Structures are given as C-alpha cells and as structure tokens.
CSV table of N, CA, C and O in Angstrom, one decimal:
chain,number,residue,atom,x,y,z
A,61,UNK,N,16.5,5.4,-16.6
A,61,UNK,CA,15.3,5.9,-17.0
A,61,UNK,C,15.5,7.1,-18.0
A,61,UNK,O,14.8,7.2,-19.0
A,62,UNK,N,16.4,8.0,-17.7
A,62,UNK,CA,16.7,9.2,-18.6
A,62,UNK,C,17.1,8.7,-20.0
A,62,UNK,O,16.6,9.2,-21.0
A,63,UNK,N,18.1,7.8,-20.1
A,63,UNK,CA,18.5,7.4,-21.4
A,63,UNK,C,17.4,6.6,-22.1
A,63,UNK,O,17.4,6.7,-23.4
A,64,UNK,N,16.6,5.9,-21.4
A,64,UNK,CA,15.5,5.2,-22.1
A,64,UNK,C,14.5,6.2,-22.7
A,64,UNK,O,14.1,6.1,-23.8
A,65,UNK,N,14.1,7.2,-21.9
A,65,UNK,CA,13.2,8.2,-22.4
A,65,UNK,C,13.8,9.0,-23.5
A,65,UNK,O,13.1,9.3,-24.5
A,66,UNK,N,15.0,9.4,-23.4
A,66,UNK,CA,15.7,10.1,-24.4
A,66,UNK,C,15.8,9.3,-25.7
A,66,UNK,O,15.5,9.9,-26.8
A,67,UNK,N,16.1,8.0,-25.7
A,67,UNK,CA,16.2,7.2,-26.9
A,67,UNK,C,14.8,7.0,-27.5
A,67,UNK,O,14.7,6.8,-28.7
A,68,UNK,N,13.8,7.1,-26.8
A,68,UNK,CA,12.4,6.9,-27.3
A,68,UNK,C,11.9,8.2,-27.9
A,68,UNK,O,11.2,8.2,-28.9
A,69,UNK,N,12.2,9.3,-27.3
A,69,UNK,CA,11.6,10.6,-27.7
A,69,UNK,C,12.4,11.3,-28.8
A,69,UNK,O,11.9,12.0,-29.6
A,70,UNK,N,13.8,11.2,-28.7
A,70,UNK,CA,14.6,11.9,-29.7
A,70,UNK,C,14.3,11.6,-31.1
A,70,UNK,O,14.2,12.6,-31.9
A,71,UNK,N,14.1,10.4,-31.6
A,71,UNK,CA,13.8,10.1,-33.0
A,71,UNK,C,12.5,10.8,-33.4
A,71,UNK,O,12.4,11.3,-34.5
A,72,UNK,N,11.5,10.8,-32.5
A,72,UNK,CA,10.2,11.5,-32.9
A,72,UNK,C,10.4,13.0,-33.0
A,72,UNK,O,10.0,13.5,-34.0
A,73,UNK,N,11.1,13.6,-32.1
A,73,UNK,CA,11.4,15.0,-32.2
A,73,UNK,C,12.2,15.4,-33.5
A,73,UNK,O,12.0,16.4,-34.1
A,74,UNK,N,13.2,14.5,-33.8
A,74,UNK,CA,14.0,14.7,-35.0
A,74,UNK,C,13.2,14.6,-36.2
A,74,UNK,O,13.4,15.4,-37.2
A,75,UNK,N,12.3,13.7,-36.3
A,75,UNK,CA,11.4,13.5,-37.5
A,75,UNK,C,10.5,14.7,-37.7
A,75,UNK,O,10.1,15.0,-38.8
A,76,UNK,N,10.2,15.4,-36.6
A,76,UNK,CA,9.3,16.6,-36.7
A,76,UNK,C,10.1,17.9,-36.9
A,76,UNK,O,9.5,18.9,-37.0
A,77,UNK,N,11.4,17.7,-36.9
A,77,UNK,CA,12.3,18.9,-37.3
A,77,UNK,C,12.7,19.7,-36.0
A,77,UNK,O,13.2,20.8,-36.2
A,78,UNK,N,12.6,19.1,-34.9
A,78,UNK,CA,13.0,19.8,-33.6
A,78,UNK,C,14.4,19.4,-33.3
A,78,UNK,O,14.8,18.2,-33.4
A,79,UNK,N,15.2,20.4,-32.9
A,79,UNK,CA,16.6,20.1,-32.5
A,79,UNK,C,16.5,20.2,-30.9
A,79,UNK,O,16.7,21.3,-30.3
A,80,UNK,N,16.3,19.0,-30.3
A,80,UNK,CA,16.0,19.0,-28.9
A,80,UNK,C,17.3,18.8,-28.1
A,80,UNK,O,18.2,18.1,-28.5
A,81,UNK,N,17.3,19.5,-26.9
A,81,UNK,CA,18.3,19.3,-25.9
A,81,UNK,C,17.7,18.7,-24.7
A,81,UNK,O,16.7,19.1,-24.2
A,82,UNK,N,18.3,17.6,-24.3
A,82,UNK,CA,17.7,16.8,-23.1
A,82,UNK,C,18.6,17.1,-21.9
A,82,UNK,O,19.8,17.0,-21.9
A,83,UNK,N,17.9,17.6,-20.8
A,83,UNK,CA,18.6,17.9,-19.6
A,83,UNK,C,17.8,17.2,-18.5
A,83,UNK,O,16.6,17.4,-18.2
A,84,UNK,N,18.5,16.3,-17.8
A,84,UNK,CA,17.8,15.6,-16.6
A,84,UNK,C,17.7,16.6,-15.4
A,84,UNK,O,18.7,17.2,-15.0
A,85,UNK,N,16.5,16.8,-14.9
A,85,UNK,CA,16.4,17.7,-13.8
A,85,UNK,C,15.4,17.1,-12.8
A,85,UNK,O,14.7,16.2,-13.0
A,86,UNK,N,15.5,17.7,-11.6
A,86,UNK,CA,14.6,17.4,-10.5
A,86,UNK,C,14.2,18.7,-10.0
A,86,UNK,O,15.0,19.3,-9.2
A,87,UNK,N,13.1,19.3,-10.3
A,87,UNK,CA,12.6,20.6,-9.8
A,87,UNK,C,12.3,20.5,-8.3
A,87,UNK,O,12.5,21.5,-7.6
A,88,UNK,N,11.9,19.3,-7.9
A,88,UNK,CA,11.6,19.2,-6.4
A,88,UNK,C,12.9,19.4,-5.6
A,88,UNK,O,12.8,20.0,-4.6
A,89,UNK,N,14.0,18.8,-6.1
A,89,UNK,CA,15.2,18.9,-5.3
A,89,UNK,C,16.2,20.0,-5.9
A,89,UNK,O,17.2,20.2,-5.3
A,90,UNK,N,15.8,20.6,-7.0
A,90,UNK,CA,16.7,21.6,-7.6
A,90,UNK,C,17.9,21.1,-8.4
A,90,UNK,O,18.8,21.8,-8.6
A,91,UNK,N,17.8,19.8,-8.8
A,91,UNK,CA,19.0,19.2,-9.4
A,91,UNK,C,19.0,19.7,-10.9
A,91,UNK,O,18.0,19.6,-11.6
A,92,UNK,N,20.2,20.2,-11.3
A,92,UNK,CA,20.5,20.6,-12.6
A,92,UNK,C,19.6,21.8,-13.1
A,92,UNK,O,19.5,22.1,-14.3
A,93,UNK,N,19.0,22.5,-12.2
A,93,UNK,CA,18.3,23.7,-12.6
A,93,UNK,C,19.2,24.9,-12.7
A,93,UNK,O,19.3,25.5,-13.8
A,94,UNK,N,20.0,25.2,-11.7
A,94,UNK,CA,20.9,26.4,-11.7
A,94,UNK,C,22.3,26.0,-11.7
A,94,UNK,O,23.1,26.5,-12.4
A,95,UNK,N,22.6,25.0,-10.9
A,95,UNK,CA,24.0,24.5,-10.7
A,95,UNK,C,24.0,23.0,-11.0
A,95,UNK,O,22.9,22.3,-10.9
A,96,UNK,N,25.1,22.4,-11.5
A,96,UNK,CA,25.2,21.0,-11.7
A,96,UNK,C,24.9,20.2,-10.4
A,96,UNK,O,25.3,20.6,-9.3
A,97,UNK,N,24.2,19.1,-10.6
A,97,UNK,CA,23.7,18.3,-9.5
A,97,UNK,C,24.8,17.4,-9.0
A,97,UNK,O,25.4,16.7,-9.8
A,98,UNK,N,24.9,17.2,-7.7
A,98,UNK,CA,25.7,16.2,-7.1
A,98,UNK,C,25.1,14.8,-7.2
A,98,UNK,O,25.7,13.8,-7.0
A,99,UNK,N,23.8,14.8,-7.3
A,99,UNK,CA,23.0,13.6,-7.4
A,99,UNK,C,23.0,13.0,-8.8
A,99,UNK,O,22.6,11.8,-9.0
A,100,UNK,N,23.5,13.7,-9.8
A,100,UNK,CA,23.5,13.2,-11.2
A,100,UNK,C,24.9,13.4,-11.7
A,100,UNK,O,25.1,14.1,-12.8
A,101,UNK,N,25.9,12.9,-11.1
A,101,UNK,CA,27.3,13.1,-11.5
A,101,UNK,C,27.6,12.5,-12.9
A,101,UNK,O,28.5,12.8,-13.6
A,102,UNK,N,26.7,11.6,-13.4
A,102,UNK,CA,26.9,10.9,-14.7
A,102,UNK,C,26.6,11.9,-15.8
A,102,UNK,O,27.0,11.7,-16.9
A,103,UNK,N,25.8,13.0,-15.5
A,103,UNK,CA,25.4,13.9,-16.5
A,103,UNK,C,26.4,15.1,-16.6
A,103,UNK,O,26.7,15.7,-15.6
A,104,UNK,N,27.0,15.3,-17.7
A,104,UNK,CA,28.1,16.3,-17.9
A,104,UNK,C,27.6,17.5,-18.7
A,104,UNK,O,28.4,18.4,-19.0
A,105,UNK,N,26.4,17.6,-19.0
A,105,UNK,CA,25.9,18.7,-19.9
A,105,UNK,C,25.5,19.9,-19.1
A,105,UNK,O,25.9,20.2,-18.0
A,106,UNK,N,24.7,20.8,-19.8
A,106,UNK,CA,24.4,22.1,-19.3
A,106,UNK,C,23.3,22.0,-18.2
A,106,UNK,O,22.5,21.0,-18.2
A,107,UNK,N,23.1,23.0,-17.4
A,107,UNK,CA,22.0,23.1,-16.5
A,107,UNK,C,20.8,23.8,-17.3
A,107,UNK,O,21.0,24.3,-18.4
A,108,UNK,N,19.6,23.7,-16.7
A,108,UNK,CA,18.5,24.3,-17.3
A,108,UNK,C,18.6,25.8,-17.6
A,108,UNK,O,18.3,26.3,-18.7
A,109,UNK,N,19.0,26.5,-16.6
A,109,UNK,CA,19.2,28.0,-16.7
A,109,UNK,C,20.3,28.3,-17.7
A,109,UNK,O,20.1,29.2,-18.6
A,110,UNK,N,21.3,27.5,-17.7
A,110,UNK,CA,22.4,27.8,-18.7
A,110,UNK,C,21.9,27.5,-20.1
A,110,UNK,O,22.2,28.3,-21.0
A,111,UNK,N,21.1,26.5,-20.3
A,111,UNK,CA,20.6,26.2,-21.7
A,111,UNK,C,19.6,27.2,-22.1
A,111,UNK,O,19.6,27.7,-23.3
A,112,UNK,N,18.8,27.7,-21.2
A,112,UNK,CA,17.8,28.8,-21.6
A,112,UNK,C,18.5,30.1,-21.9
A,112,UNK,O,18.1,30.8,-22.8
A,113,UNK,N,19.6,30.4,-21.1
A,113,UNK,CA,20.3,31.6,-21.4
A,113,UNK,C,21.0,31.6,-22.7
A,113,UNK,O,21.1,32.6,-23.4
A,114,UNK,N,21.5,30.4,-23.1
A,114,UNK,CA,22.1,30.2,-24.5
A,114,UNK,C,21.1,30.2,-25.6
A,114,UNK,O,21.4,30.7,-26.7
A,115,UNK,N,19.9,29.7,-25.3
A,115,UNK,CA,18.9,29.5,-26.4
A,115,UNK,C,18.2,30.8,-26.6
A,115,UNK,O,17.9,31.1,-27.8
A,116,UNK,N,17.8,31.6,-25.6
A,116,UNK,CA,17.0,32.8,-25.8
A,116,UNK,C,18.0,34.0,-26.1
A,116,UNK,O,18.8,34.4,-25.3
A,117,UNK,N,17.9,34.4,-27.3
A,117,UNK,CA,18.8,35.5,-27.8
A,117,UNK,C,17.9,36.8,-28.0
A,117,UNK,O,16.8,36.6,-28.5
A,118,UNK,N,18.3,37.9,-27.6
A,118,UNK,CA,17.5,39.1,-27.9
A,118,UNK,C,17.4,39.3,-29.4
A,118,UNK,O,18.3,39.2,-30.1
A,119,UNK,N,16.2,39.7,-29.8
A,119,UNK,CA,16.0,39.9,-31.2
A,119,UNK,C,16.5,41.3,-31.6
A,119,UNK,O,17.1,42.0,-30.8
A,120,UNK,N,16.1,41.7,-32.8
A,120,UNK,CA,16.6,43.0,-33.3
A,120,UNK,C,16.0,44.1,-32.4
A,120,UNK,O,15.2,43.9,-31.6
A,121,UNK,N,16.5,45.3,-32.7
A,121,UNK,CA,16.0,46.5,-32.0
A,121,UNK,C,14.5,46.5,-32.1
A,121,UNK,O,13.9,46.5,-33.2
A,122,UNK,N,13.8,46.6,-31.0
A,122,UNK,CA,12.3,46.6,-31.0
A,122,UNK,C,11.8,47.8,-31.7
A,122,UNK,O,10.7,47.8,-32.3
A,123,UNK,N,12.5,49.0,-31.6
A,123,UNK,CA,11.9,50.2,-32.2
A,123,UNK,C,12.1,50.2,-33.7
A,123,UNK,O,11.3,50.9,-34.4
A,124,UNK,N,13.1,49.6,-34.2
A,124,UNK,CA,13.3,49.6,-35.7
A,124,UNK,C,12.5,48.5,-36.4
A,124,UNK,O,12.5,48.5,-37.6
A,125,UNK,N,11.9,47.6,-35.7
A,125,UNK,CA,11.1,46.6,-36.3
A,125,UNK,C,9.7,47.1,-36.7
A,125,UNK,O,9.3,48.2,-36.2
A,126,UNK,N,9.0,46.4,-37.6
A,126,UNK,CA,7.6,46.8,-37.9
A,126,UNK,C,6.7,46.8,-36.7
A,126,UNK,O,6.9,46.0,-35.8
A,127,UNK,N,5.8,47.7,-36.7
A,127,UNK,CA,4.9,47.7,-35.5
A,127,UNK,C,4.1,46.5,-35.4
A,127,UNK,O,3.5,45.9,-36.3
A,128,UNK,N,4.1,45.9,-34.1
A,128,UNK,CA,3.3,44.7,-33.8
A,128,UNK,C,2.7,44.9,-32.4
A,128,UNK,O,3.4,45.1,-31.5
A,129,UNK,N,1.4,44.8,-32.4
A,129,UNK,CA,0.7,44.9,-31.1
A,129,UNK,C,-0.4,43.8,-31.0
A,129,UNK,O,-1.1,43.5,-32.0
A,130,UNK,N,-0.4,43.1,-29.9
A,130,UNK,CA,-1.4,42.1,-29.6
A,130,UNK,C,-2.5,42.8,-28.9
A,130,UNK,O,-2.4,43.3,-27.9
A,131,UNK,N,-3.7,42.7,-29.5
A,131,UNK,CA,-4.9,43.3,-28.9
A,131,UNK,C,-5.6,42.2,-28.2
A,131,UNK,O,-6.0,41.1,-28.7
A,132,UNK,N,-5.8,42.4,-26.9
A,132,UNK,CA,-6.5,41.4,-26.1
A,132,UNK,C,-7.9,41.8,-25.7
A,132,UNK,O,-8.6,40.9,-25.1
A,133,UNK,N,-8.3,43.0,-25.9
A,133,UNK,CA,-9.7,43.4,-25.6
A,133,UNK,C,-10.0,44.7,-26.4
A,133,UNK,O,-9.1,45.5,-26.7
A,134,UNK,N,-11.3,44.8,-26.7
A,134,UNK,CA,-11.8,46.0,-27.4
A,134,UNK,C,-13.1,46.4,-26.7
A,134,UNK,O,-14.0,45.6,-26.5
A,135,UNK,N,-13.2,47.7,-26.3
A,135,UNK,CA,-14.4,48.1,-25.6
A,135,UNK,C,-15.0,49.2,-26.4
A,135,UNK,O,-14.4,50.1,-27.0
A,136,UNK,N,-16.4,49.2,-26.3
A,136,UNK,CA,-17.1,50.3,-26.9
A,136,UNK,C,-17.5,51.3,-25.8
A,136,UNK,O,-18.3,50.9,-24.9
A,137,UNK,N,-17.0,52.5,-25.8
A,137,UNK,CA,-17.2,53.5,-24.8
A,137,UNK,C,-18.1,54.6,-25.4
A,137,UNK,O,-17.7,55.2,-26.4
A,138,UNK,N,-19.2,54.8,-24.8
A,138,UNK,CA,-20.2,55.8,-25.4
A,138,UNK,C,-19.5,57.1,-25.4
A,138,UNK,O,-19.0,57.6,-24.4
A,139,UNK,N,-19.6,57.8,-26.5
A,139,UNK,CA,-19.1,59.1,-26.7
A,139,UNK,C,-17.6,59.1,-27.1
A,139,UNK,O,-17.1,60.2,-27.5
A,140,UNK,N,-17.0,58.0,-27.0
A,140,UNK,CA,-15.5,57.9,-27.4
A,140,UNK,C,-15.4,57.0,-28.6
A,140,UNK,O,-14.7,57.4,-29.6
A,141,UNK,N,-16.0,55.9,-28.6
A,141,UNK,CA,-15.9,54.9,-29.7
A,141,UNK,C,-15.2,53.6,-29.2
A,141,UNK,O,-15.2,53.4,-28.0
A,142,UNK,N,-14.6,52.9,-30.1
A,142,UNK,CA,-13.9,51.7,-29.7
A,142,UNK,C,-12.6,52.0,-29.1
A,142,UNK,O,-11.8,52.8,-29.6
A,143,UNK,N,-12.2,51.3,-28.0
A,143,UNK,CA,-10.9,51.4,-27.4
A,143,UNK,C,-10.3,50.1,-27.4
A,143,UNK,O,-10.9,49.1,-26.9
A,144,UNK,N,-9.1,50.0,-28.0
A,144,UNK,CA,-8.4,48.7,-28.1
A,144,UNK,C,-7.4,48.6,-27.0
A,144,UNK,O,-6.6,49.6,-26.8
A,145,UNK,N,-7.3,47.5,-26.3
A,145,UNK,CA,-6.3,47.3,-25.3
A,145,UNK,C,-5.4,46.2,-25.7
A,145,UNK,O,-5.9,45.2,-26.2
A,146,UNK,N,-4.1,46.4,-25.5
A,146,UNK,CA,-3.2,45.4,-25.9
A,146,UNK,C,-1.8,45.7,-25.4
A,146,UNK,O,-1.6,46.6,-24.7
A,147,UNK,N,-0.9,44.9,-25.9
A,147,UNK,CA,0.5,45.1,-25.6
A,147,UNK,C,1.4,45.3,-26.9
A,147,UNK,O,1.3,44.4,-27.8
A,148,UNK,N,2.1,46.3,-26.9
A,148,UNK,CA,3.0,46.6,-28.0
A,148,UNK,C,4.2,45.7,-27.9
A,148,UNK,O,4.9,45.7,-26.9
A,149,UNK,N,4.5,44.8,-28.9
A,149,UNK,CA,5.6,43.9,-28.8
A,149,UNK,C,6.9,44.6,-29.5
A,149,UNK,O,8.0,44.3,-29.0
A,150,UNK,N,6.7,45.3,-30.5
A,150,UNK,CA,7.8,45.9,-31.2
A,150,UNK,C,7.3,47.1,-32.1
A,150,UNK,O,6.2,47.2,-32.3
A,151,UNK,N,8.3,47.9,-32.5
A,151,UNK,CA,8.0,49.0,-33.4
A,151,UNK,C,7.6,50.3,-32.7
A,151,UNK,O,7.5,50.3,-31.5
A,152,UNK,N,7.5,51.3,-33.5
A,152,UNK,CA,7.1,52.6,-33.0
A,152,UNK,C,5.7,53.0,-33.6
A,152,UNK,O,5.3,52.5,-34.6
A,153,UNK,N,5.0,53.8,-32.8
A,153,UNK,CA,3.7,54.1,-33.2
A,153,UNK,C,3.4,55.5,-32.7
A,153,UNK,O,3.8,55.9,-31.6
A,154,UNK,N,2.7,56.3,-33.5
A,154,UNK,CA,2.3,57.7,-33.2
A,154,UNK,C,0.7,57.7,-33.2
A,154,UNK,O,0.1,57.0,-34.0
A,155,UNK,N,0.2,58.7,-32.5
A,155,UNK,CA,-1.3,58.8,-32.5
A,155,UNK,C,-1.9,59.1,-33.8
A,155,UNK,O,-3.1,58.9,-34.0
A,156,UNK,N,-1.2,59.6,-34.8
A,156,UNK,CA,-1.8,59.9,-36.1
A,156,UNK,C,-1.7,58.8,-37.1
A,156,UNK,O,-2.2,58.9,-38.2
A,157,UNK,N,-1.0,57.7,-36.7
A,157,UNK,CA,-0.8,56.6,-37.6
A,157,UNK,C,-2.1,55.8,-37.8
A,157,UNK,O,-3.0,55.8,-37.0
A,158,UNK,N,-2.2,55.2,-39.0
A,158,UNK,CA,-3.3,54.3,-39.4
A,158,UNK,C,-2.8,52.9,-39.3
A,158,UNK,O,-1.7,52.6,-39.8
A,159,UNK,N,-3.6,52.1,-38.6
A,159,UNK,CA,-3.2,50.7,-38.4
A,159,UNK,C,-4.0,49.8,-39.3
A,159,UNK,O,-5.2,49.9,-39.4
A,160,UNK,N,-3.3,48.9,-40.0
A,160,UNK,CA,-3.9,47.9,-40.8
A,160,UNK,C,-4.1,46.6,-40.1
A,160,UNK,O,-3.1,46.1,-39.5
A,161,UNK,N,-5.3,46.0,-40.1
A,161,UNK,CA,-5.6,44.8,-39.3
A,161,UNK,C,-5.8,43.7,-40.3
A,161,UNK,O,-6.9,43.7,-41.0
A,162,UNK,N,-4.9,42.8,-40.4
A,162,UNK,CA,-5.1,41.7,-41.4
A,162,UNK,C,-6.2,40.7,-40.9
A,162,UNK,O,-6.3,40.5,-39.7
A,163,UNK,N,-6.9,40.1,-41.8
A,163,UNK,CA,-7.9,39.0,-41.5
A,163,UNK,C,-9.0,39.4,-40.6
A,163,UNK,O,-9.4,38.7,-39.7
A,164,UNK,N,-9.4,40.7,-40.7
A,164,UNK,CA,-10.6,41.1,-39.9
A,164,UNK,C,-11.5,41.9,-40.8
A,164,UNK,O,-11.1,42.3,-41.9
A,165,UNK,N,-12.8,42.1,-40.4
A,165,UNK,CA,-13.7,42.9,-41.2
A,165,UNK,C,-13.3,44.3,-41.3
A,165,UNK,O,-13.5,45.0,-42.3
A,166,UNK,N,-12.8,44.8,-40.2
A,166,UNK,CA,-12.3,46.2,-40.1
A,166,UNK,C,-10.8,46.2,-40.7
A,166,UNK,O,-10.0,45.5,-40.1
A,167,UNK,N,-10.6,46.9,-41.8
A,167,UNK,CA,-9.3,46.8,-42.4
A,167,UNK,C,-8.3,47.9,-41.9
A,167,UNK,O,-7.1,47.8,-41.9
A,168,UNK,N,-8.9,49.0,-41.4
A,168,UNK,CA,-8.0,50.1,-41.0
A,168,UNK,C,-8.6,50.7,-39.6
A,168,UNK,O,-9.8,50.7,-39.4
A,169,UNK,N,-7.7,51.0,-38.8
A,169,UNK,CA,-8.0,51.7,-37.5
A,169,UNK,C,-7.3,53.0,-37.5
A,169,UNK,O,-6.2,53.2,-37.8
A,170,UNK,N,-8.1,54.0,-37.1
A,170,UNK,CA,-7.5,55.4,-37.0
A,170,UNK,C,-7.3,55.7,-35.5
A,170,UNK,O,-8.2,55.4,-34.7
A,171,UNK,N,-6.2,56.2,-35.2
A,171,UNK,CA,-5.8,56.4,-33.8
A,171,UNK,C,-5.9,57.9,-33.5
A,171,UNK,O,-5.3,58.7,-34.2
A,172,UNK,N,-6.5,58.2,-32.4
A,172,UNK,CA,-6.5,59.6,-31.9
A,172,UNK,C,-5.7,59.9,-30.7
A,172,UNK,O,-5.2,61.0,-30.5
A,173,UNK,N,-5.4,58.9,-29.9
A,173,UNK,CA,-4.6,59.0,-28.7
A,173,UNK,C,-4.0,57.7,-28.3
A,173,UNK,O,-4.5,56.6,-28.7
A,174,UNK,N,-2.9,57.7,-27.6
A,174,UNK,CA,-2.3,56.5,-27.1
A,174,UNK,C,-2.1,56.7,-25.5
A,174,UNK,O,-1.6,57.8,-25.1
A,175,UNK,N,-2.6,55.8,-24.8
A,175,UNK,CA,-2.5,55.9,-23.3
A,175,UNK,C,-1.9,54.7,-22.7
A,175,UNK,O,-2.0,53.6,-23.3
A,176,UNK,N,-1.2,54.9,-21.6
A,176,UNK,CA,-0.7,53.8,-20.8
A,176,UNK,C,-1.3,54.0,-19.4
A,176,UNK,O,-1.0,54.8,-18.7
A,177,UNK,N,-2.3,53.2,-19.2
A,177,UNK,CA,-3.1,53.2,-17.9
A,177,UNK,C,-3.5,54.6,-17.5
A,177,UNK,O,-3.0,55.1,-16.5
A,178,UNK,N,-4.3,55.2,-18.4
A,178,UNK,CA,-4.8,56.6,-18.2
A,178,UNK,C,-3.8,57.7,-18.2
A,178,UNK,O,-4.1,58.8,-17.8
A,179,UNK,N,-2.6,57.4,-18.7
A,179,UNK,CA,-1.6,58.5,-18.9
A,179,UNK,C,-1.4,58.7,-20.4
A,179,UNK,O,-1.1,57.8,-21.1
A,180,UNK,N,-1.7,59.9,-20.9
A,180,UNK,CA,-1.5,60.2,-22.3
A,180,UNK,C,0.0,60.1,-22.7
A,180,UNK,O,0.8,60.6,-21.9
A,181,UNK,N,0.2,59.6,-23.8
A,181,UNK,CA,1.6,59.5,-24.4
A,181,UNK,C,1.8,60.6,-25.4
A,181,UNK,O,0.9,60.8,-26.2
A,182,UNK,N,2.9,61.3,-25.3
A,182,UNK,CA,3.2,62.3,-26.3
A,182,UNK,C,3.8,61.6,-27.6
A,182,UNK,O,4.4,60.6,-27.5
A,183,UNK,N,3.6,62.3,-28.7
A,183,UNK,CA,4.2,61.7,-30.0
A,183,UNK,C,5.7,61.8,-30.0
A,183,UNK,O,6.3,62.6,-29.5
C-alpha cells in the first residue's frame, strides 16, 4: 500500500515543485515516529522526528532581522486609543519607533509603550 500511494502521489508533488520525503508511520502504534519500527523492517529510511529535526533549521538571528509582528487583535480603549495585540516574530522594537503597515488604510502607527501582559517593557 505504501509503495502504491508513494508512486501515485510523488509525480504530482514533483510537478508542483515539492521535494517530498515519504515516511511510513503508524501514529496509533508509534511506528517510525521516534525510533525505527520493528513492524516495518522493509523501510530503511528516517523516522518522522529525525526527518523533522533535519528539515527545520533555525533561521538567522531574530534580533538582527527586520521587525515582524503578527497582529491578531486591535482594541479601542477609551482614553488610551487603539491597542494592538500580537506576537513579535523577529527583530527589535522600541517604544518610540514608527511602524509601517503595508496594505492597510492606516499607513503608520506611533507607539507610546510596549507591554507584555500588563508589564511595561523598558527600551
């Protein structure tokens, strides 16, 4: 079944530009997830965890990269203004920085403070 599925799916993924690695696993029994399976002695390749550890490489230093923050909520607080909530993915940011927002009606955001769950961050 594994070789049949692989032979059917591999050409499609190749035509789309994906370099796919096929690993037969059984999550129910834990086969080939962390250690090689005794139930699949015919498979001599990597385990799922081994393949993920080889595939996921740490990127550049997060602090030296351009600032990138995903905003997942914005609240209008009376007397304060808009408060954006999100997760900083990379880069450095100070409370006096101006943020440019691409593809939005608001082109610039001015920052007065940075907080992490009600704790003020120092510059």
